[in-house]
Amino acid sequence: MSYLKERILKDGIILPNNVIKVDSFMNHQIDPEIMQEIAIDFYYHFRQEGITKVLTIEASGIAPAIITAAHFKVPMLFAKKTQPSTLGNKDFYETNVYSYTKNVTNRVIISKKYINENDRVLIIDDFLANGEAALGLVDLVEQAGAQVAGVGICIEKSFQNGRQKLMDKGLEVFSVCRIGSLEDQQIEFLEGN
Ligand code: 5GP
């Protein structure tokens, strides 16, 4: 069994509404070795894709994304939920992302300065559920005229429809681990990525 699956079984806490709390190693306290192993998986899967930028959304995507970007030797960019006072009103792309866990819609932005039509972007996030966060990032990449080279997910909840929505857009999705069911408080993993 992979390191990440073992850690989820050991330390993951299943909350109501099919939410898994992983804040002892991923979402609050962060285990750099787990992040490193996740990043290596992403690197090996997408290494032929000519990635020029890794994109995520704050806050939980940042840890896996920065280490992944270090393997590709490219910059990591994260979509911000607040507009910095230093960024003028026309200097960014924006989209709305509904948060599954917090039940709020966030307007998220990225500066036009850091992405352009020559970029091949690898989108990274900690979880994939209904695909709102990943699709919001895809929208930002498309507004910039750049290409999405793929989507890398640490923990996919495959019983929700995020993967299907991304595949319907013709995108390559690679998940380090896939959860098939959380029924009866039991975590069941799917084989494959
Ligand atoms: P989606 O946008 O695909 O519906 O949900 C993915 C986003 O919601 C991720 O950015 C992640 O932060 C959050 N999320 C979704 N499901 C879970 C979960 O089970 N546990 C945690 N910790 N975050 C989740």
Short mmCIF file of C-alpha atoms and ligand atoms in Angstrom, two decimals:
data_model
loop_
_atom_site.label_atom_id
_atom_site.label_comp_id
_atom_site.label_asym_id
_atom_site.label_seq_id
_atom_site.Cartn_x
_atom_site.Cartn_y
_atom_site.Cartn_z
CA MET A 1 0.00 0.00 0.00
CA SER A 2 1.27 3.49 -0.85
CA TYR A 3 2.58 5.92 1.80
CA LEU A 4 -0.34 8.32 1.29
CA LYS A 5 -3.01 5.63 1.61
CA GLU A 6 -1.34 4.33 4.77
CA ARG A 7 -1.26 7.81 6.27
CA ILE A 8 -4.91 8.47 5.41
CA LEU A 9 -5.90 5.21 7.10
CA LYS A 10 -3.77 6.01 10.13
CA ASP A 11 -4.54 9.71 10.64
CA GLY A 12 -7.48 10.69 8.42
CA ILE A 13 -10.73 11.49 10.23
CA ILE A 14 -14.04 11.02 8.44
CA LEU A 15 -16.40 13.93 9.08
CA PRO A 16 -20.06 14.30 8.05
CA ASN A 17 -20.85 14.99 4.37
CA ASN A 18 -18.05 12.77 3.10
CA VAL A 19 -15.31 15.14 4.18
CA ILE A 20 -11.97 13.73 5.34
CA LYS A 21 -9.88 15.71 7.77
CA VAL A 22 -6.19 15.35 7.06
CA ASP A 23 -4.90 18.34 8.95
CA SER A 24 -2.27 16.38 10.89
CA PHE A 25 -0.19 15.86 7.71
CA MET A 26 -1.64 17.87 4.82
CA ASN A 27 -4.01 20.74 5.57
CA HIS A 28 -2.61 22.38 8.69
CA GLN A 29 0.46 20.60 10.01
CA ILE A 30 2.26 19.46 6.87
CA ASP A 31 4.48 16.42 6.51
CA PRO A 32 7.21 17.39 4.03
CA GLU A 33 8.10 13.77 3.29
CA ILE A 34 4.54 13.00 2.21
CA MET A 35 4.56 16.14 0.06
CA GLN A 36 7.86 15.07 -1.46
CA GLU A 37 6.54 11.63 -2.37
CA ILE A 38 3.36 13.11 -3.84
CA ALA A 39 5.42 15.57 -5.86
CA ILE A 40 7.61 12.76 -7.24
CA ASP A 41 4.49 10.89 -8.38
CA PHE A 42 3.23 14.01 -10.18
CA TYR A 43 6.64 14.61 -11.70
CA TYR A 44 6.94 11.09 -13.12
CA HIS A 45 3.45 11.14 -14.50
CA PHE A 46 3.62 14.56 -16.20
CA ARG A 47 7.35 14.87 -16.94
CA GLN A 48 6.92 14.56 -20.74
CA GLU A 49 4.25 17.27 -20.88
CA GLY A 50 6.46 20.33 -21.26
CA ILE A 51 5.14 21.92 -18.08
CA THR A 52 6.11 25.59 -17.68
CA LYS A 53 4.03 26.45 -14.61
CA VAL A 54 2.31 24.76 -11.70
CA LEU A 55 -0.99 26.34 -10.63
CA THR A 56 -3.01 25.77 -7.47
CA ILE A 57 -5.48 27.56 -5.21
CA GLU A 58 -4.76 28.82 -1.70
CA ALA A 59 -4.32 27.55 0.86
CA SER A 60 -4.17 23.75 0.93
CA GLY A 61 -2.89 23.27 -2.62
CA ILE A 62 0.22 25.32 -2.00
CA ALA A 63 2.29 22.70 -0.17
CA PRO A 64 2.06 19.92 -2.79
CA ALA A 65 2.26 22.46 -5.63
CA ILE A 66 5.47 24.15 -4.50
CA ILE A 67 7.34 20.87 -4.12
CA THR A 68 6.03 19.65 -7.45
CA ALA A 69 7.15 22.88 -9.10
CA ALA A 70 10.61 22.39 -7.61
CA HIS A 71 10.86 19.00 -9.39
CA PHE A 72 9.84 20.55 -12.71
CA LYS A 73 12.12 23.55 -12.03
CA VAL A 74 9.29 25.92 -12.96
CA PRO A 75 7.44 28.60 -10.95
CA MET A 76 4.40 27.80 -8.83
CA LEU A 77 1.47 30.22 -8.99
CA PHE A 78 -1.49 30.14 -6.64
CA ALA A 79 -4.91 31.67 -7.13
CA LYS A 80 -5.66 34.15 -4.35
CA LYS A 81 -8.94 34.58 -2.58
CA THR A 82 -8.32 38.26 -1.82
CA GLN A 83 -7.14 40.98 -4.17
CA PRO A 84 -3.82 42.46 -3.03
CA SER A 85 -3.89 46.26 -2.79
CA THR A 86 -0.86 46.30 -5.09
CA LEU A 87 -2.79 44.71 -7.97
CA GLY A 88 -4.82 47.08 -10.17
CA ASN A 89 -8.38 46.18 -11.18
CA LYS A 90 -7.56 45.17 -14.75
CA ASP A 91 -4.35 43.33 -13.96
CA PHE A 92 -5.81 39.95 -13.10
CA TYR A 93 -8.01 37.11 -14.31
CA GLU A 94 -10.82 36.14 -11.98
CA THR A 95 -13.33 33.36 -11.53
CA ASN A 96 -15.72 32.08 -8.87
CA VAL A 97 -15.10 28.84 -6.99
CA TYR A 98 -17.68 27.20 -4.78
CA SER A 99 -16.03 25.59 -1.77
CA TYR A 100 -17.37 22.16 -1.01
CA THR A 101 -16.10 22.04 2.56
CA LYS A 102 -16.92 25.63 3.57
CA ASN A 103 -20.16 26.07 1.60
CA VAL A 104 -19.15 29.51 0.31
CA THR A 105 -18.31 30.88 -3.13
CA ASN A 106 -14.93 32.58 -3.35
CA ARG A 107 -13.84 34.95 -6.07
CA VAL A 108 -10.28 33.90 -6.90
CA ILE A 109 -7.71 35.80 -8.94
CA ILE A 110 -4.32 35.41 -10.59
CA SER A 111 -2.18 38.23 -11.88
CA LYS A 112 -1.98 38.52 -15.69
CA LYS A 113 1.74 39.09 -15.24
CA TYR A 114 2.49 35.48 -14.30
CA ILE A 115 0.67 33.47 -16.97
CA ASN A 116 0.47 33.82 -20.73
CA GLU A 117 -0.39 31.97 -23.94
CA ASN A 118 2.97 30.21 -24.04
CA ASP A 119 2.38 28.44 -20.75
CA ARG A 120 1.62 24.73 -20.34
CA VAL A 121 0.10 24.55 -16.92
CA LEU A 122 -0.09 21.65 -14.47
CA ILE A 123 -2.99 22.19 -12.05
CA ILE A 124 -2.48 20.70 -8.58
CA ASP A 125 -4.85 20.46 -5.64
CA ASP A 126 -5.08 18.54 -2.37
CA PHE A 127 -8.57 17.08 -2.96
CA LEU A 128 -10.88 16.50 -5.90
CA ALA A 129 -14.58 16.21 -5.03
CA ASN A 130 -17.06 17.90 -7.37
CA GLY A 131 -14.34 19.57 -9.41
CA GLU A 132 -15.26 23.18 -8.60
CA ALA A 133 -11.77 24.23 -7.55
CA ALA A 134 -10.02 22.49 -10.45
CA LEU A 135 -12.53 23.82 -13.00
CA GLY A 136 -12.09 27.34 -11.63
CA LEU A 137 -8.34 27.00 -12.18
CA VAL A 138 -8.95 25.64 -15.70
CA ASP A 139 -11.08 28.73 -16.38
CA LEU A 140 -8.24 31.04 -15.26
CA VAL A 141 -5.74 29.22 -17.51
CA GLU A 142 -8.13 29.47 -20.46
CA GLN A 143 -8.69 33.21 -19.88
CA ALA A 144 -4.93 33.64 -20.13
CA GLY A 145 -4.88 31.74 -23.45
CA ALA A 146 -2.56 29.17 -21.88
CA GLN A 147 -2.96 25.38 -22.05
CA VAL A 148 -3.85 22.98 -19.25
CA ALA A 149 -1.31 20.16 -19.55
CA GLY A 150 -2.99 18.09 -16.84
CA VAL A 151 -4.54 17.99 -13.40
CA GLY A 152 -2.71 16.36 -10.47
CA ILE A 153 -4.69 15.54 -7.34
CA CYS A 154 -3.40 14.23 -4.01
CA ILE A 155 -6.65 12.65 -2.79
CA GLU A 156 -9.52 12.05 -5.19
CA LYS A 157 -12.97 11.20 -3.85
CA SER A 158 -13.99 9.12 -6.83
CA PHE A 159 -17.58 8.72 -5.66
CA GLN A 160 -18.08 12.41 -6.51
CA ASN A 161 -18.12 13.68 -10.07
CA GLY A 162 -15.07 15.96 -10.29
CA ARG A 163 -12.95 13.55 -12.35
CA GLN A 164 -15.75 13.02 -14.84
CA LYS A 165 -16.26 16.78 -15.29
CA LEU A 166 -12.54 17.27 -15.96
CA MET A 167 -12.37 14.30 -18.33
CA ASP A 168 -15.41 15.66 -20.18
CA LYS A 169 -13.26 18.70 -20.92
CA GLY A 170 -10.63 16.39 -22.39
CA LEU A 171 -8.22 16.85 -19.49
CA GLU A 172 -5.75 14.30 -18.17
CA VAL A 173 -6.37 13.66 -14.47
CA PHE A 174 -3.81 11.86 -12.29
CA SER A 175 -4.57 11.23 -8.63
CA VAL A 176 -2.02 9.89 -6.17
CA CYS A 177 -4.80 8.09 -4.39
CA ARG A 178 -8.46 7.49 -5.18
CA ILE A 179 -11.14 6.84 -2.59
CA GLY A 180 -14.05 4.78 -3.88
CA SER A 181 -16.25 4.94 -0.79
CA LEU A 182 -16.50 6.35 2.73
CA GLU A 183 -19.63 4.44 3.61
CA ASP A 184 -20.05 3.25 7.22
CA GLN A 185 -16.97 5.30 8.19
CA GLN A 186 -14.77 2.91 6.21
CA ILE A 187 -12.25 4.20 3.70
CA GLU A 188 -12.15 2.10 0.54
CA PHE A 189 -9.47 2.86 -2.00
CA LEU A 190 -9.66 2.27 -5.73
CA GLU A 191 -6.73 0.74 -7.62
CA GLY A 192 -4.94 2.90 -10.16
CA ASN A 193 -4.46 6.64 -10.49
P1 5GP B 1 -14.14 20.33 -5.29
O1 5GP B 1 -13.88 21.77 -5.68
O2 5GP B 1 -13.51 19.35 -6.23
O3 5GP B 1 -15.59 20.06 -5.06
O4 5GP B 1 -13.45 20.13 -3.89
C1 5GP B 1 -12.06 20.26 -3.78
C2 5GP B 1 -11.68 21.36 -2.85
O5 5GP B 1 -12.46 21.31 -1.65
C3 5GP B 1 -10.25 21.20 -2.46
O6 5GP B 1 -9.57 22.42 -2.77
C4 5GP B 1 -10.25 20.96 -0.96
O7 5GP B 1 -9.59 21.99 -0.28
C5 5GP B 1 -11.69 20.91 -0.55
N1 5GP B 1 -12.13 19.53 -0.20
C6 5GP B 1 -13.05 18.78 -0.87
N2 5GP B 1 -13.27 17.63 -0.23
C7 5GP B 1 -12.48 17.64 0.86
C8 5GP B 1 -12.28 16.69 1.93
O8 5GP B 1 -12.87 15.62 2.02
N3 5GP B 1 -11.37 17.05 2.88
C9 5GP B 1 -10.70 18.24 2.83
N4 5GP B 1 -9.82 18.47 3.81
N5 5GP B 1 -10.87 19.14 1.85
C10 5GP B 1 -11.75 18.85 0.87
#
